[in-house]
Amino acid sequence: MQSEKTKVHFTDDSLLNPTNPVMVNLIGAGGTGSKVLTALMEMNHSLIELGHAGLQVRLWDDDIVTEANQGRQRFAECEVGLPKAVALINRANRWSGTNLKAEVRKFERDSLGRIQENMQSAIYMSCVDNVKSRFEIADILNELKEGRRLYRNQAKYWMDFGNNRYSGQVLLSTVENIKQPDSEKYQTTSNLPYVTEEFGELLLQSETQDDTPSCSLAEALEKQDLFINSTLAQMGCSLLWNLFRNGLTENRGFFLNLKNFHSQLIKI
């Protein structure tokens, strides 16, 4: 009797041995996004040391740093009043000698409904706090897929981070079908559905969550606990790292409850 093959997804070849750095659009520079950026810096350095071309990150956020952001988000007192994206990218570039880019605006179409060339990347990582933004990202990715724009960094993956006070989830999706190799050992999967496709109804049900800005750190901690964002960032980026390092994954995400320290894998 033959045992059932393990389902896996093999990483797109263009990410494993690129000639140039892999473009990553990081959307959101708040509690999760600011921590994801640090993880991407560490990943970029490690990949380069392993002979890879590394990552080129573009951070999108139209918000400014407030006093309430200190502590839970990766900002200092001297950065209050600065655009979040600029503060984080300037600090990252000074520290690591990189040339990461900041976009002080939302990741959305322009006033004429057009997608700009700098919105094109191989990987999209969304750390947004509202449902509308996720559906807008999905819509943009679908247009990029349908148009099949022949840029160097064609859209391949979307990793979405989401959370409430004590719990959250990370989900990896493919923008288009990723060609898989023939395998006698594994059952390969070319398509990983969007979070908006698989959990769209749950997202819409959660839309009533209060996302108004907090006036103090104490008020912010009533909405999101101190370490939920950083834990999600580390675990989610570990999943991305494994795509680069191992060339495949059996998991496409996880659910996390930090209150009882329980995590549940989302298998392929």
Coordinates of C-alpha atoms in Angstrom, one line a residue:
M1 CA 0.0 0.0 0.0
Q2 CA 1.4 3.3 -1.1
S3 CA 1.5 6.1 1.5
E4 CA 0.2 9.5 0.5
K5 CA 2.8 11.9 -0.9
T6 CA 3.6 15.0 1.2
K7 CA 2.2 18.2 -0.5
V8 CA 4.8 20.8 -1.1
H9 CA 5.4 24.0 -3.1
F10 CA 8.7 24.5 -4.8
T11 CA 10.1 28.0 -4.9
D12 CA 10.0 29.8 -8.2
D13 CA 13.4 29.4 -9.9
S14 CA 13.8 33.2 -10.4
L15 CA 14.1 33.7 -6.6
L16 CA 16.7 31.0 -6.1
N17 CA 19.5 32.1 -8.5
P18 CA 18.8 35.6 -9.6
T19 CA 21.3 37.8 -11.4
N20 CA 20.0 40.9 -9.6
P21 CA 18.5 41.4 -6.1
V22 CA 14.9 40.2 -5.7
M23 CA 12.5 43.1 -5.4
V24 CA 10.2 43.1 -2.3
N25 CA 7.4 45.5 -1.8
L26 CA 6.7 45.8 2.0
I27 CA 3.4 47.4 2.5
G28 CA 2.9 49.0 5.9
A29 CA 5.5 50.3 8.4
G30 CA 3.6 49.9 11.7
G31 CA 3.8 47.4 14.5
T32 CA 4.4 44.4 12.1
G33 CA 5.9 46.1 9.1
S34 CA 8.6 47.9 11.1
K35 CA 9.7 44.5 12.5
V36 CA 9.5 42.7 9.1
L37 CA 11.9 45.3 7.7
T38 CA 14.5 44.4 10.3
A39 CA 14.1 40.7 9.4
L40 CA 14.4 41.5 5.7
M41 CA 17.7 43.3 6.4
E42 CA 19.0 40.3 8.2
M43 CA 17.8 38.0 5.4
N44 CA 19.4 40.2 2.7
H45 CA 22.8 40.1 4.4
S46 CA 22.6 36.4 5.0
L47 CA 21.6 35.6 1.4
I48 CA 24.5 37.7 0.0
E49 CA 26.9 35.9 2.3
L50 CA 25.6 32.6 0.8
G51 CA 26.3 33.8 -2.8
H52 CA 22.7 35.0 -3.5
A53 CA 22.0 38.4 -5.1
G54 CA 20.0 39.5 -2.0
L55 CA 16.9 41.6 -1.7
Q56 CA 15.9 45.1 -2.8
V57 CA 13.1 46.4 -0.5
R58 CA 10.7 49.2 -1.1
L59 CA 8.6 50.3 1.9
W60 CA 5.2 51.8 1.5
D61 CA 3.4 53.9 4.2
D62 CA 1.8 57.3 4.2
D63 CA 1.7 57.7 8.0
I64 CA 3.9 59.7 10.3
V65 CA 5.5 58.6 13.6
T66 CA 3.6 59.6 16.8
E67 CA 4.5 59.3 20.5
A68 CA 2.0 56.4 20.7
N69 CA 4.2 54.4 18.2
Q70 CA 7.2 54.3 20.5
G71 CA 7.6 51.0 22.3
R72 CA 5.3 48.7 20.3
Q73 CA 6.7 49.9 16.9
R74 CA 10.3 50.3 16.0
F75 CA 10.6 54.1 16.4
A76 CA 12.5 56.4 18.6
E77 CA 11.6 59.7 20.3
C78 CA 13.7 61.7 17.8
E79 CA 11.7 60.3 14.9
V80 CA 8.3 61.6 16.1
G81 CA 6.8 63.7 13.3
L82 CA 8.8 62.0 10.5
P83 CA 7.2 59.8 7.8
K84 CA 7.4 56.2 9.1
A85 CA 8.7 54.9 5.8
V86 CA 11.5 57.5 5.6
A87 CA 12.5 57.0 9.2
L88 CA 12.8 53.3 8.9
I89 CA 14.5 53.2 5.5
N90 CA 17.0 55.9 6.4
R91 CA 18.0 54.1 9.6
A92 CA 18.2 50.7 7.7
N93 CA 20.4 52.1 5.0
R94 CA 22.8 53.9 7.4
W95 CA 23.1 50.7 9.5
S96 CA 23.6 48.2 6.6
G97 CA 24.9 50.3 3.8
T98 CA 22.0 49.3 1.5
N99 CA 19.9 51.3 -0.9
L100 CA 16.4 50.4 0.2
K101 CA 13.6 52.8 -0.9
A102 CA 10.8 54.6 0.9
E103 CA 7.4 55.5 -0.6
V104 CA 5.5 58.0 1.5
R105 CA 2.1 57.0 0.2
K106 CA -0.3 54.2 0.3
F107 CA 0.1 51.2 -2.0
E108 CA -2.7 52.0 -4.4
R109 CA -3.5 53.1 -7.9
D110 CA -2.9 56.8 -8.8
S111 CA -5.7 59.3 -9.3
L112 CA -6.2 58.0 -12.8
G113 CA -6.5 54.4 -11.7
R114 CA -3.2 53.4 -13.0
I115 CA -0.6 51.0 -11.6
Q116 CA 2.9 52.6 -11.4
E117 CA 6.0 50.8 -12.5
N118 CA 7.6 51.0 -9.0
M119 CA 4.7 48.9 -7.7
Q120 CA 6.0 45.9 -9.6
S121 CA 8.0 43.4 -7.6
A122 CA 8.6 39.6 -7.2
I123 CA 7.4 39.5 -3.6
Y124 CA 4.7 41.5 -1.8
M125 CA 4.4 41.5 2.0
S126 CA 1.4 43.3 3.4
C127 CA 1.3 44.4 7.0
V128 CA -1.9 46.5 6.9
D129 CA -4.6 47.1 9.5
N130 CA -7.7 47.2 7.5
V131 CA -9.6 44.8 5.1
K132 CA -10.1 47.3 2.3
S133 CA -6.3 47.5 1.8
R134 CA -6.0 43.8 1.4
F135 CA -8.7 43.6 -1.3
E136 CA -7.0 46.6 -3.1
I137 CA -3.7 44.7 -3.1
A138 CA -5.4 41.6 -4.4
D139 CA -7.0 43.7 -7.2
I140 CA -3.6 45.2 -8.2
L141 CA -1.9 41.8 -8.2
N142 CA -4.6 40.4 -10.4
E143 CA -4.2 43.2 -12.9
L144 CA -0.4 42.6 -12.9
K145 CA -1.0 38.9 -13.5
E146 CA -3.5 39.5 -16.3
G147 CA -1.3 42.1 -18.0
R148 CA 1.8 39.9 -17.6
R149 CA 4.0 43.0 -17.7
L150 CA 7.5 42.0 -18.8
Y151 CA 9.5 43.5 -16.0
R152 CA 12.5 41.8 -14.4
N153 CA 10.7 41.3 -11.1
Q154 CA 7.4 39.7 -12.2
A155 CA 4.9 39.3 -9.4
K156 CA 5.3 35.8 -7.8
Y157 CA 4.3 35.7 -4.1
W158 CA 2.1 37.6 -1.7
M159 CA 2.6 37.1 2.1
D160 CA -0.1 38.7 4.3
F161 CA 0.3 39.5 8.0
G162 CA -2.8 40.2 10.1
N163 CA -3.6 40.3 13.8
N164 CA -5.8 41.5 16.6
R165 CA -4.8 42.0 20.2
Y166 CA -3.5 38.5 21.1
S167 CA -3.7 36.5 17.9
G168 CA -2.8 36.7 14.2
Q169 CA -2.0 34.8 11.1
V170 CA 0.4 34.8 8.2
L171 CA -0.5 33.4 4.8
L172 CA 1.7 32.9 1.7
S173 CA 0.0 33.0 -1.7
T174 CA 1.1 32.8 -5.3
V175 CA 0.2 35.6 -7.7
E176 CA 0.2 33.2 -10.6
N177 CA 0.8 29.4 -11.0
I178 CA 4.4 28.7 -10.3
K179 CA 5.9 26.0 -12.5
Q180 CA 6.7 22.9 -10.4
P181 CA 9.3 20.2 -11.1
D182 CA 8.4 16.6 -11.6
S183 CA 8.8 14.7 -8.3
E184 CA 8.5 11.1 -7.3
K185 CA 8.7 12.0 -3.6
Y186 CA 6.3 14.9 -3.3
Q187 CA 2.9 16.0 -4.5
T188 CA 3.6 19.5 -5.9
T189 CA 1.3 22.5 -5.7
S190 CA 1.6 25.3 -8.2
N191 CA -1.1 27.6 -6.8
L192 CA -1.6 29.0 -3.3
P193 CA -4.8 31.0 -3.0
Y194 CA -5.0 34.6 -1.8
V195 CA -6.0 35.4 1.7
T196 CA -8.9 37.4 0.2
E197 CA -10.1 34.3 -1.7
E198 CA -9.8 31.8 1.1
F199 CA -10.7 33.9 4.1
G200 CA -12.5 36.8 2.4
E201 CA -15.8 36.3 4.4
L202 CA -13.9 36.2 7.7
L203 CA -12.0 39.4 6.7
L204 CA -15.3 41.2 5.9
Q205 CA -16.7 40.1 9.2
S206 CA -13.8 41.5 11.1
E207 CA -14.1 44.9 9.3
T208 CA -15.9 46.4 12.2
Q209 CA -12.6 46.4 14.3
D210 CA -11.6 49.8 15.5
D211 CA -8.6 51.0 13.6
T212 CA -8.6 54.6 14.7
P213 CA -5.1 55.9 15.8
S214 CA -4.2 55.5 19.4
C215 CA -3.2 58.6 21.5
S216 CA -0.8 56.8 23.8
L217 CA 1.1 53.6 24.0
A218 CA -1.2 52.4 26.8
E219 CA -4.2 52.9 24.6
A220 CA -2.4 51.1 21.7
L221 CA -1.6 48.1 24.0
E222 CA -5.4 47.7 24.6
K223 CA -5.7 47.0 20.9
Q224 CA -2.6 45.0 20.2
D225 CA -0.4 43.3 22.8
L226 CA 3.3 44.2 23.0
F227 CA 4.8 41.2 21.3
I228 CA 2.1 40.0 18.9
N229 CA 3.6 42.0 15.9
S230 CA 7.2 41.0 16.4
T231 CA 6.3 37.3 16.9
L232 CA 4.3 37.3 13.7
A233 CA 7.1 39.1 11.9
Q234 CA 9.8 36.6 13.0
M235 CA 7.7 33.5 12.2
G236 CA 6.4 34.9 8.9
C237 CA 9.9 35.9 7.7
S238 CA 11.2 32.4 8.7
L239 CA 8.7 31.0 6.2
L240 CA 10.0 33.3 3.5
W241 CA 13.6 32.4 4.5
N242 CA 12.9 28.7 4.1
L243 CA 11.6 29.4 0.5
F244 CA 15.0 30.8 -0.3
R245 CA 17.2 28.5 1.7
N246 CA 15.4 25.2 1.2
G247 CA 13.7 25.8 -2.2
L248 CA 10.4 24.4 -1.0
T249 CA 7.9 24.5 1.8
E250 CA 5.3 22.1 3.2
N251 CA 3.5 25.0 5.0
R252 CA 2.0 28.2 3.6
G253 CA 1.4 29.9 6.8
F254 CA 0.1 29.6 10.4
F255 CA -2.4 30.9 13.0
L256 CA -0.9 32.2 16.2
N257 CA -2.5 32.8 19.6
L258 CA 0.1 34.5 21.8
K259 CA -2.1 34.4 24.9
N260 CA -1.9 30.6 25.2
F261 CA 1.3 30.3 23.1
H262 CA -0.4 28.1 20.6
S263 CA 0.4 28.1 16.9
Q264 CA -1.4 26.1 14.2
L265 CA 0.3 25.4 10.8
I266 CA -1.5 25.9 7.5
K267 CA -0.3 23.1 5.4
I268 CA 0.0 23.1 1.6

